[in-house]
CSV table of C-alpha atoms in Angstrom, one decimal:
chain,number,residue,atom,x,y,z
A,1029,MET,CA,0.0,0.0,0.0
A,1030,GLU,CA,1.4,3.4,-1.1
A,1031,LEU,CA,1.6,6.0,1.6
A,1032,PRO,CA,-0.3,9.3,0.9
A,1033,PHE,CA,3.0,11.3,1.0
A,1034,PHE,CA,4.7,9.2,-1.6
A,1035,ARG,CA,1.6,9.3,-3.8
A,1036,TRP,CA,1.5,13.1,-3.5
A,1037,PHE,CA,5.3,13.3,-4.2
A,1038,ARG,CA,5.1,11.0,-7.3
A,1039,THR,CA,2.1,13.0,-8.7
A,1040,ARG,CA,3.7,16.4,-8.2
A,1041,PHE,CA,7.0,15.4,-9.7
A,1042,ASP,CA,5.8,13.2,-12.5
A,1043,LEU,CA,7.5,14.1,-15.8
A,1044,ALA,CA,5.5,11.8,-18.0
A,1045,HIS,CA,2.0,13.4,-17.8
A,1046,ASP,CA,2.8,16.3,-20.2
A,1047,MET,CA,5.6,14.7,-22.2
A,1048,ALA,CA,5.4,15.0,-26.0
A,1049,GLU,CA,5.0,11.9,-28.1
A,1050,PRO,CA,8.3,10.0,-28.5
A,1051,ALA,CA,8.1,10.4,-32.3
A,1052,GLU,CA,7.8,14.1,-32.0
A,1053,ILE,CA,10.8,14.3,-29.6
A,1054,VAL,CA,12.9,12.2,-31.9
A,1055,ALA,CA,11.9,14.4,-34.9
A,1056,ASP,CA,12.9,17.5,-33.0
A,1057,VAL,CA,16.3,16.0,-32.0
A,1058,GLU,CA,16.9,14.9,-35.6
A,1059,ALA,CA,16.1,18.4,-36.9
A,1060,GLY,CA,18.5,20.1,-34.4
A,1061,ILE,CA,21.5,17.9,-35.2
A,1062,ALA,CA,22.1,18.6,-38.9
A,1063,PHE,CA,23.9,21.8,-39.9
A,1064,LYS,CA,22.7,22.5,-43.3
A,1065,GLY,CA,20.3,25.0,-44.8
A,1066,THR,CA,18.6,27.1,-42.1
A,1067,ASN,CA,20.7,25.8,-39.2
A,1068,LEU,CA,23.9,26.5,-41.0
A,1069,TRP,CA,22.9,30.1,-41.9
A,1070,VAL,CA,21.7,30.7,-38.4
A,1071,LEU,CA,25.0,29.3,-37.0
A,1072,PHE,CA,27.0,31.6,-39.2
A,1073,PHE,CA,25.0,34.7,-38.2
A,1074,ALA,CA,25.1,33.7,-34.5
A,1075,ILE,CA,28.9,33.5,-34.7
A,1076,LEU,CA,29.2,37.0,-36.1
A,1077,VAL,CA,26.7,38.4,-33.6
A,1078,ALA,CA,28.6,36.9,-30.7
A,1079,SER,CA,31.9,38.1,-32.1
A,1080,VAL,CA,30.6,41.6,-32.5
A,1081,GLY,CA,29.1,41.5,-29.0
A,1082,LEU,CA,32.4,40.4,-27.4
A,1083,ASN,CA,34.3,42.9,-29.5
A,1084,VAL,CA,32.3,45.9,-28.4
A,1085,ASN,CA,31.7,44.5,-24.9
A,1086,SER,CA,27.9,44.5,-25.3
A,1087,THR,CA,26.0,42.1,-23.0
A,1088,ALA,CA,22.7,42.6,-24.8
A,1089,VAL,CA,24.3,41.6,-28.2
A,1090,ILE,CA,26.0,38.5,-26.6
A,1091,ILE,CA,22.6,37.4,-25.1
A,1092,GLY,CA,21.1,37.7,-28.6
A,1093,ALA,CA,23.8,35.5,-30.0
A,1094,MET,CA,23.1,32.9,-27.3
A,1095,LEU,CA,19.4,32.9,-28.2
A,1096,ILE,CA,19.8,32.3,-31.9
A,1097,SER,CA,22.7,29.9,-31.7
A,1098,PRO,CA,21.8,26.3,-32.8
A,1099,LEU,CA,24.7,24.6,-31.0
A,1100,MET,CA,22.4,23.0,-28.4
A,1101,GLY,CA,21.1,20.7,-31.2
A,1102,PRO,CA,24.0,18.2,-31.6
A,1103,ILE,CA,24.8,18.3,-27.8
A,1104,VAL,CA,21.2,17.3,-27.0
A,1105,GLY,CA,21.4,14.6,-29.8
A,1106,VAL,CA,24.4,13.0,-28.2
A,1107,GLY,CA,22.8,12.7,-24.8
A,1108,PHE,CA,19.4,11.6,-26.2
A,1109,GLY,CA,21.0,9.1,-28.5
A,1110,ALA,CA,23.1,7.6,-25.7
A,1111,ALA,CA,20.0,7.3,-23.5
A,1112,THR,CA,17.8,5.6,-26.2
A,1113,SER,CA,20.6,3.3,-27.5
A,1114,ASN,CA,20.6,5.0,-30.9
A,1115,VAL,CA,24.2,4.7,-32.3
A,1116,ASP,CA,23.6,6.7,-35.4
A,1117,LEU,CA,22.2,9.6,-33.4
A,1118,VAL,CA,25.3,9.7,-31.2
A,1119,ARG,CA,27.6,9.5,-34.2
A,1120,ARG,CA,25.9,12.2,-36.1
A,1121,GLY,CA,25.7,14.4,-33.0
A,1122,LEU,CA,29.4,14.2,-32.3
A,1123,LYS,CA,30.3,14.8,-36.0
A,1124,ASN,CA,28.0,17.8,-36.3
A,1125,LEU,CA,29.2,19.3,-33.0
A,1126,GLY,CA,32.8,19.1,-34.2
A,1127,ILE,CA,31.9,20.7,-37.5
A,1128,ALA,CA,29.9,23.5,-35.8
A,1129,ALA,CA,32.6,24.2,-33.2
A,1130,GLY,CA,35.4,24.2,-35.8
A,1131,LEU,CA,33.4,26.6,-38.0
A,1132,SER,CA,32.6,28.9,-35.1
A,1133,VAL,CA,36.3,29.1,-34.1
A,1134,LEU,CA,37.5,29.8,-37.7
A,1135,VAL,CA,34.8,32.4,-38.5
A,1136,SER,CA,35.3,34.3,-35.2
A,1137,ALA,CA,39.1,34.1,-35.7
A,1138,LEU,CA,38.7,35.7,-39.1
A,1139,TYR,CA,36.5,38.4,-37.7
A,1140,PHE,CA,38.9,39.3,-34.9
A,1141,ARG,CA,41.8,39.2,-37.4
A,1142,LEU,CA,40.0,41.9,-39.5
A,1143,THR,CA,38.4,44.1,-36.9
A,1144,PRO,CA,40.3,47.2,-35.8
A,1145,LEU,CA,39.2,46.7,-32.2
A,1146,THR,CA,41.6,44.3,-30.7
A,1147,ASP,CA,41.3,45.0,-26.9
A,1148,ALA,CA,39.8,42.3,-24.7
A,1149,GLY,CA,36.8,43.7,-22.8
A,1150,SER,CA,35.3,42.4,-19.6
A,1151,GLU,CA,32.7,40.2,-21.5
A,1152,LEU,CA,35.5,38.4,-23.3
A,1153,LEU,CA,37.7,38.1,-20.3
A,1154,ALA,CA,34.8,36.6,-18.4
A,1155,ARG,CA,34.8,33.6,-20.8
A,1156,THR,CA,38.5,32.7,-20.1
A,1157,THR,CA,38.3,31.6,-16.5
A,1158,PRO,CA,35.8,28.8,-15.8
A,1159,THR,CA,34.6,28.5,-12.2
A,1160,THR,CA,32.7,25.9,-10.1
A,1161,TRP,CA,29.5,27.8,-10.8
A,1162,ASP,CA,29.8,27.1,-14.5
A,1163,VAL,CA,29.7,23.4,-13.8
A,1164,ALA,CA,26.6,23.7,-11.7
A,1165,ILE,CA,24.9,26.0,-14.3
A,1166,ALA,CA,25.7,23.7,-17.2
A,1167,LEU,CA,24.3,20.6,-15.3
A,1168,PHE,CA,21.2,22.2,-13.9
A,1169,GLY,CA,20.5,24.3,-16.9
A,1170,GLY,CA,21.0,21.2,-19.2
A,1171,ALA,CA,18.5,19.3,-17.0
A,1172,ALA,CA,16.0,22.1,-17.3
A,1173,GLY,CA,16.5,22.2,-21.0
A,1174,ALA,CA,16.1,18.5,-21.4
A,1175,ILE,CA,12.8,18.6,-19.5
A,1176,GLY,CA,11.5,21.6,-21.6
A,1177,PHE,CA,12.7,20.0,-24.8
A,1178,THR,CA,10.5,16.9,-24.2
A,1179,ARG,CA,7.3,18.8,-23.4
A,1180,ARG,CA,4.1,19.0,-25.5
A,1181,GLU,CA,3.8,22.7,-25.0
A,1182,VAL,CA,6.5,25.2,-26.2
A,1183,SER,CA,7.8,27.1,-23.2
A,1184,ASN,CA,10.6,29.6,-22.5
A,1185,VAL,CA,12.8,27.0,-20.8
A,1186,VAL,CA,15.0,26.2,-23.8
A,1187,PRO,CA,15.7,29.9,-24.7
A,1188,GLY,CA,16.5,30.4,-21.0
A,1189,VAL,CA,18.9,27.5,-21.0
A,1190,SER,CA,20.6,28.9,-24.2
A,1191,ILE,CA,21.3,32.1,-22.2
A,1192,ALA,CA,22.4,30.4,-19.0
A,1193,THR,CA,24.6,27.7,-20.6
A,1194,ALA,CA,26.6,29.9,-22.9
A,1195,LEU,CA,28.0,27.9,-25.8
A,1196,MET,CA,28.7,30.4,-28.6
A,1197,PRO,CA,30.6,33.1,-26.7
A,1198,PRO,CA,33.3,30.7,-25.4
A,1199,LEU,CA,33.9,29.4,-28.9
A,1200,CYS,CA,34.2,33.0,-30.3
A,1201,THR,CA,36.6,33.7,-27.4
A,1202,VAL,CA,38.6,30.8,-28.7
A,1203,GLY,CA,38.7,32.4,-32.1
A,1204,TYR,CA,39.8,35.7,-30.5
A,1205,GLY,CA,42.7,33.8,-28.8
A,1206,LEU,CA,43.6,32.2,-32.0
A,1207,ALA,CA,43.6,35.5,-34.0
A,1208,THR,CA,45.5,37.5,-31.4
A,1209,ALA,CA,47.9,34.7,-30.2
A,1210,HIS,CA,46.4,34.8,-26.6
A,1211,TRP,CA,46.9,31.1,-26.0
A,1212,ALA,CA,45.8,31.4,-22.3
A,1213,PHE,CA,42.5,33.0,-23.4
A,1214,MET,CA,42.1,30.3,-26.1
A,1215,ALA,CA,42.6,27.4,-23.6
A,1216,GLY,CA,40.4,28.9,-20.9
A,1217,ALA,CA,37.5,29.5,-23.3
A,1218,PHE,CA,37.7,26.1,-24.9
A,1219,TYR,CA,37.8,24.6,-21.4
A,1220,LEU,CA,34.5,26.5,-20.6
A,1221,PHE,CA,32.9,25.2,-23.8
A,1222,CYS,CA,33.9,21.6,-23.0
A,1223,ILE,CA,32.4,21.9,-19.6
A,1224,ASN,CA,29.1,23.3,-20.9
A,1225,ALA,CA,28.8,20.7,-23.7
A,1226,ALA,CA,29.7,17.7,-21.5
A,1227,PHE,CA,27.4,18.6,-18.7
A,1228,ILE,CA,24.4,19.5,-21.0
A,1229,SER,CA,24.8,16.2,-22.8
A,1230,LEU,CA,25.1,14.4,-19.4
A,1231,ALA,CA,22.0,16.1,-18.1
A,1232,MET,CA,20.1,15.2,-21.3
A,1233,PHE,CA,21.2,11.5,-20.9
A,1234,LEU,CA,20.0,11.3,-17.3
A,1235,VAL,CA,16.6,13.0,-18.0
A,1236,ALA,CA,16.0,10.8,-21.1
A,1237,ARG,CA,16.8,7.7,-19.1
A,1238,ILE,CA,14.1,8.7,-16.5
A,1239,LEU,CA,11.4,9.3,-19.1
A,1240,PRO,CA,9.4,6.5,-20.6
A,1241,LEU,CA,11.0,6.6,-24.0
A,1242,PRO,CA,11.3,3.6,-26.3
A,1243,HIS,CA,14.8,2.3,-26.9
A,1244,PHE,CA,16.3,1.4,-30.3
A,1245,GLU,CA,15.8,-2.3,-30.9
A,1246,PHE,CA,18.5,-4.6,-32.5
A,1247,GLU,CA,17.7,-7.7,-34.5
A,1248,ASN,CA,21.0,-9.4,-33.6
A,1249,PRO,CA,21.5,-10.1,-29.8
A,1250,ARG,CA,25.3,-9.8,-30.3
A,1251,GLN,CA,24.9,-6.5,-31.9
A,1252,ALA,CA,22.6,-5.4,-29.1
A,1253,ARG,CA,25.3,-6.3,-26.5
A,1254,ARG,CA,28.0,-4.5,-28.4
A,1255,ALA,CA,25.7,-1.4,-28.7
A,1256,LYS,CA,25.0,-1.5,-25.0
A,1257,VAL,CA,28.7,-1.6,-24.2
A,1258,LEU,CA,29.3,1.3,-26.6
A,1259,PHE,CA,26.5,3.4,-25.2
A,1260,TRP,CA,27.6,3.0,-21.6
A,1261,SER,CA,31.2,3.6,-22.7
A,1262,VAL,CA,30.1,6.9,-24.2
A,1263,ALA,CA,28.1,7.7,-21.1
A,1264,VAL,CA,31.1,7.0,-18.8
A,1265,LEU,CA,33.5,8.8,-21.1
A,1266,THR,CA,31.1,11.8,-21.0
A,1267,ALA,CA,30.5,11.7,-17.2
A,1268,VAL,CA,34.1,10.9,-16.0
A,1269,PRO,CA,35.8,13.8,-17.7
A,1270,SER,CA,33.0,16.1,-16.6
A,1271,VAL,CA,33.4,15.0,-13.0
A,1272,TRP,CA,37.1,15.3,-13.3
A,1273,LEU,CA,36.8,18.8,-14.7
A,1274,ALA,CA,34.3,19.7,-12.0
A,1275,ALA,CA,36.7,18.5,-9.3
A,1276,GLY,CA,39.6,20.4,-10.8
A,1277,ILE,CA,37.5,23.6,-11.0
A,1278,VAL,CA,36.5,23.1,-7.3
A,1279,ARG,CA,40.1,22.7,-6.3
A,1280,ARG,CA,41.1,25.7,-8.4
A,1281,THR,CA,38.3,27.9,-7.0
A,1282,THR,CA,39.1,26.9,-3.4
A,1283,PHE,CA,42.8,27.7,-3.9
A,1284,GLU,CA,42.1,31.1,-5.5
A,1285,HIS,CA,39.5,32.0,-2.9
A,1286,ASN,CA,42.0,31.1,0.0
A,1287,ALA,CA,44.8,33.0,-1.8
A,1288,GLN,CA,42.6,36.1,-2.3
A,1289,GLN,CA,41.6,36.0,1.4
A,1290,PHE,CA,45.2,35.6,2.4
A,1291,VAL,CA,46.4,38.6,0.4
A,1292,ASP,CA,43.5,40.8,1.7
A,1293,GLU,CA,44.0,39.9,5.3
A,1294,GLU,CA,47.8,39.4,5.7
A,1295,LEU,CA,49.4,41.8,3.2
A,1296,ASN,CA,47.2,44.9,3.4
A,1297,LEU,CA,49.4,46.2,6.3
A,1298,PRO,CA,49.4,49.8,7.5
A,1299,GLY,CA,51.4,51.9,5.1
A,1300,ALA,CA,51.7,49.0,2.5
A,1301,TYR,CA,49.4,48.7,-0.5
A,1302,VAL,CA,48.8,45.7,-2.8
A,1303,VAL,CA,49.2,47.0,-6.4
A,1304,THR,CA,48.7,43.7,-8.2
A,1305,ARG,CA,48.2,40.0,-7.3
A,1306,ARG,CA,48.8,37.0,-9.6
A,1307,ILE,CA,47.4,33.8,-8.3
A,1308,GLU,CA,48.5,30.7,-10.4
A,1309,TYR,CA,46.8,27.5,-9.4
A,1310,ASP,CA,48.9,25.3,-11.7
A,1311,LYS,CA,52.1,26.5,-10.1
A,1312,ARG,CA,50.6,26.9,-6.7
A,1313,ALA,CA,52.1,30.4,-6.7
A,1314,ILE,CA,51.0,33.7,-5.2
A,1315,ASN,CA,52.8,36.7,-6.7
A,1316,VAL,CA,52.1,40.1,-5.1
A,1317,LEU,CA,53.5,43.5,-5.9
A,1318,LEU,CA,53.5,45.9,-2.9
A,1319,THR,CA,54.2,49.6,-2.7
A,1320,GLY,CA,54.5,52.0,0.2
A,1321,ARG,CA,56.2,50.8,3.4
A,1322,ILE,CA,58.9,48.3,2.8
A,1323,LEU,CA,58.4,45.0,4.7
A,1324,THR,CA,61.4,43.6,6.6
A,1325,PRO,CA,62.6,40.0,6.1
A,1326,ALA,CA,61.3,39.2,9.5
A,1327,GLN,CA,57.8,40.5,8.6
A,1328,LEU,CA,57.8,38.5,5.3
A,1329,ARG,CA,58.7,35.3,7.2
A,1330,ALA,CA,55.8,36.0,9.6
A,1331,VAL,CA,53.5,36.5,6.6
A,1332,ARG,CA,54.6,33.2,5.0
A,1333,ALA,CA,54.1,31.4,8.2
A,1334,ARG,CA,50.5,32.3,8.0
A,1335,LEU,CA,50.0,30.3,4.8
A,1336,ASP,CA,49.0,27.2,6.7
A,1337,ALA,CA,46.1,28.9,8.4
A,1338,TYR,CA,44.6,29.5,4.9
A,1339,HIS,CA,45.1,25.9,3.7
A,1340,LEU,CA,47.9,27.1,1.4
A,1341,ARG,CA,50.7,24.9,2.9
A,1342,ARG,CA,52.4,24.1,-0.4
A,1343,ALA,CA,51.9,27.5,-2.0
A,1344,GLN,CA,54.9,29.6,-3.0
A,1345,LEU,CA,54.6,33.3,-2.0
A,1346,THR,CA,56.5,35.9,-3.9
A,1347,VAL,CA,56.4,39.4,-2.6
A,1348,ARG,CA,57.9,42.2,-4.8
A,1349,GLN,CA,58.2,45.6,-3.3
A,1350,GLY,CA,58.3,48.9,-5.1
A,1351,LEU,CA,56.9,50.1,-8.4
A,1352,ALA,CA,60.3,49.5,-10.0
A,1353,GLN,CA,59.3,45.8,-9.9
A,1354,LEU,CA,56.3,46.4,-12.2
A,1355,ASP,CA,56.4,44.1,-15.2
A,1356,SER,CA,54.1,43.4,-18.3
A,1357,ALA,CA,52.1,40.8,-16.4
A,1358,ASP,CA,51.3,43.4,-13.7
A,1359,ALA,CA,50.3,45.9,-16.4
A,1360,ARG,CA,47.8,43.3,-17.8
A,1361,ALA,CA,46.5,42.6,-14.3
A,1362,LEU,CA,46.0,46.3,-13.6
A,1363,ARG,CA,44.2,46.7,-17.0
A,1364,SER,CA,41.9,43.7,-16.2
A,1365,SER,CA,41.2,45.1,-12.8
A,1366,LEU,CA,40.4,48.6,-14.2
A,1367,LEU,CA,38.0,47.1,-16.8
A,1368,GLU,CA,36.2,45.1,-14.1
A,1369,ASP,CA,35.9,48.2,-11.9
A,1370,VAL,CA,34.6,50.3,-14.8
A,1371,ARG,CA,32.0,47.6,-15.6
A,1372,SER,CA,30.9,47.3,-12.0
A,1373,ARG,CA,30.6,51.1,-11.7
A,1374,ASN,CA,28.6,51.3,-14.9
A,1375,GLU,CA,26.2,48.6,-13.7
A,1376,GLN,CA,25.8,50.4,-10.4
A,1377,THR,CA,25.2,53.7,-12.2
A,1378,LEU,CA,22.6,52.2,-14.5
A,1379,ALA,CA,20.9,50.6,-11.6
A,1380,SER,CA,20.7,53.9,-9.7
A,1381,TYR,CA,19.4,55.6,-12.9
A,1382,ASP,CA,16.7,52.9,-13.3
A,1383,ALA,CA,15.7,53.4,-9.7
A,1384,ARG,CA,15.5,57.2,-10.0
A,1385,LEU,CA,13.5,56.9,-13.2
A,1386,ALA,CA,11.1,54.6,-11.6
A,1387,GLN,CA,10.7,57.1,-8.7
A,1388,LEU,CA,10.1,60.0,-11.1
A,1389,GLN,CA,7.5,57.9,-13.1
A,1390,GLN,CA,5.7,57.0,-9.9
A,1391,LEU,CA,5.8,60.7,-8.8
A,1392,LEU,CA,4.4,61.8,-12.2
A,1393,THR,CA,1.6,59.2,-11.9
A,1394,GLN,CA,0.7,60.4,-8.4
A,1395,GLN,CA,0.6,64.0,-9.6
A,1396,ALA,CA,-1.6,63.0,-12.6
A,1397,ASP,CA,-4.0,61.2,-10.2
A,1398,GLN,CA,-4.2,64.3,-8.0
A,1399,THR,CA,-5.2,66.6,-10.9
A,1400,GLY,CA,-8.4,64.7,-11.7
A,1401,LEU,CA,-7.3,64.4,-15.3
A,1402,PRO,CA,-6.2,61.1,-17.1
A,1403,ALA,CA,-2.6,60.2,-17.8
A,1404,PRO,CA,-0.9,62.6,-20.3
A,1405,ALA,CA,-0.9,60.1,-23.1
A,1406,THR,CA,-4.6,59.5,-22.8
A,1407,LEU,CA,-5.4,63.2,-22.4
A,1408,LEU,CA,-3.3,64.0,-25.5
A,1409,ARG,CA,-5.5,61.7,-27.6
A,1410,GLU,CA,-8.7,63.3,-26.3
A,1411,VAL,CA,-7.4,66.8,-27.0
A,1412,GLN,CA,-6.2,65.9,-30.5
A,1413,ALA,CA,-9.7,64.7,-31.3
A,1414,GLU,CA,-10.9,68.4,-31.3
A,1415,HIS,CA,-7.5,70.1,-31.8
A,1416,PRO,CA,-5.4,68.1,-34.3
A,1417,THR,CA,-2.6,70.7,-34.3
A,1418,VAL,CA,-1.6,69.7,-30.8
A,1419,ARG,CA,1.5,67.4,-30.9
A,1420,GLN,CA,2.8,67.2,-27.3
A,1421,LEU,CA,1.2,67.5,-23.9
A,1422,GLY,CA,2.6,67.8,-20.4
A,1423,LEU,CA,0.6,67.7,-17.1
A,1424,SER,CA,1.6,68.8,-13.6
A,1425,ARG,CA,0.4,70.4,-10.3
A,1426,LEU,CA,1.6,73.8,-9.4
A,1427,VAL,CA,1.6,74.7,-5.7
A,1428,GLN,CA,1.8,78.4,-4.8
A,1429,PRO,CA,2.8,79.0,-1.1
A,1430,ALA,CA,0.9,81.7,0.7
A,1431,ALA,CA,2.1,84.1,3.4
A,1432,ASP,CA,0.9,84.1,7.0
A,1433,SER,CA,-1.8,81.6,7.8
A,1434,LEU,CA,-3.4,81.5,4.3
A,1435,ARG,CA,-3.6,78.2,2.6
A,1436,ALA,CA,-1.4,77.5,-0.4
A,1437,ASP,CA,-3.1,77.7,-3.8
A,1438,THR,CA,-2.9,74.7,-6.1
A,1439,ALA,CA,-3.4,74.8,-9.8
A,1440,VAL,CA,-3.3,72.2,-12.6
A,1441,VAL,CA,-0.9,73.2,-15.4
A,1442,VAL,CA,-1.4,71.7,-18.9
A,1443,SER,CA,1.4,72.6,-21.3
A,1444,LEU,CA,0.8,72.1,-25.0
A,1445,ARG,CA,3.0,72.2,-28.1
A,1446,THR,CA,1.2,72.8,-31.4
A,1447,THR,CA,2.2,72.7,-35.0
A,1448,GLN,CA,0.4,76.0,-35.6
A,1449,PRO,CA,-0.5,78.9,-33.2
A,1450,LEU,CA,-3.8,78.2,-31.4
A,1451,PRO,CA,-6.3,81.0,-31.7
A,1452,ALA,CA,-7.3,82.7,-28.5
A,1453,ALA,CA,-10.9,81.7,-28.6
A,1454,GLU,CA,-10.0,78.0,-29.2
A,1455,ALA,CA,-7.5,78.2,-26.4
A,1456,GLN,CA,-10.2,79.6,-24.1
A,1457,ARG,CA,-12.6,76.8,-25.0
A,1458,LEU,CA,-9.9,74.2,-24.4
A,1459,THR,CA,-9.2,75.6,-21.0
A,1460,GLN,CA,-12.9,75.5,-20.1
A,1461,TRP,CA,-13.1,71.9,-21.3
A,1462,LEU,CA,-10.0,70.9,-19.3
A,1463,THR,CA,-11.5,72.5,-16.2
A,1464,VAL,CA,-14.8,70.5,-16.6
A,1465,ARG,CA,-12.8,67.4,-17.5
A,1466,ALA,CA,-10.7,67.7,-14.3
A,1467,GLY,CA,-13.9,67.8,-12.2
A,1468,THR,CA,-12.1,69.5,-9.2
A,1469,ARG,CA,-12.1,72.9,-7.7
A,1470,GLN,CA,-8.4,73.4,-8.8
A,1471,PRO,CA,-8.1,75.9,-11.6
A,1472,VAL,CA,-6.6,74.7,-14.9
A,1473,ARG,CA,-3.9,76.9,-16.5
A,1474,LEU,CA,-2.9,76.4,-20.1
A,1475,LEU,CA,0.6,77.0,-21.3
A,1476,LEU,CA,0.9,77.1,-25.1
A,1477,GLU,CA,4.1,76.7,-27.1
A,1478,GLY,CA,4.1,77.1,-30.9
A,1479,PRO,CA,6.2,75.2,-33.4
A,1480,LYS,CA,10.0,75.5,-33.1
């Protein structure tokens, strides 16, 4: 006998009740794998859009490239084919993914080779250093995309997954690294693409195994056994590197976090300032440039002795003192830091502008409500019905403070801009109509402005 809680749990989290027909799912997967015709043209344009967005450091343009990119198709095909024992689907998915990735790198490299803008902005730099969060986003986003992909009703899940699990921008960053000989950028961006592709495919495999989908049937039992071994080998080869990558990213992120905390807490001494910091996980090295007060050898030994407290026992600490020790790597680090600061400040400024604009719009709405007249846009349409020469209309309340104990006078001000001067009689009639339309005891004053 099934307990009520488990029955409720199974009903709530059932994925089969709104699943599309298996034939429809397979048809959608098949359509997304092949890169020819429409898919190939869309891929080409998505490459250029993403390259331009990275080049001009535009987040909106990059998001647009993520939405139109068809790279999810072959990745979904690999995971779906492995889950349903379809050898041909896996083979074609891997082949088309390789073709699409190679084409993306070559076209973006050609673009960055020809463009006069060669500086790496913050959006491009963000794709060169994968973190632990990228692994989690790819896995959970891929699972959400797999569920949305197999539903009867079209939803906004798949476009959202395209934005969250960025595939095109890292490949275009690889092209930038190839065109400008920034091999570290190229390696980091390709690393990020591999993480996203592997974990999206793994998520699709897991979701498809849960769903009641028919598996490919083999006529020969021996062929079926070979196919089963092949499919599970592909699944393991997909999962093991992904887990290994995830573990490596966790270790890297932990080391970098501990090193950053160590520098912030132990080397920001009174009179001494950290100019740049270079944290290299592969070499287990922390390289810091200090300026200001010179630290003595005894102080440096005391600082190094504190490495164990931050779980950095095997880390090598190099402290350079004085701006005379500034090198090209420091200059690049300073530039990256300045770009990040500028981007952060721009985001904060835009957020404050949006908040202020919302306050002003709310204030204008409140003032319009207190006048007894409709919103300016609505009132403009009503006025234009009788006075077609009116082109713009503004609405506000004017408070005139009074001396001594008299109450302040309040008037409603309606400002109009017309294409032709408004005759005095027509203006008087309009004022009387506005007064009646307001339905309050507040007088209405009309301000007229002719054409410029």
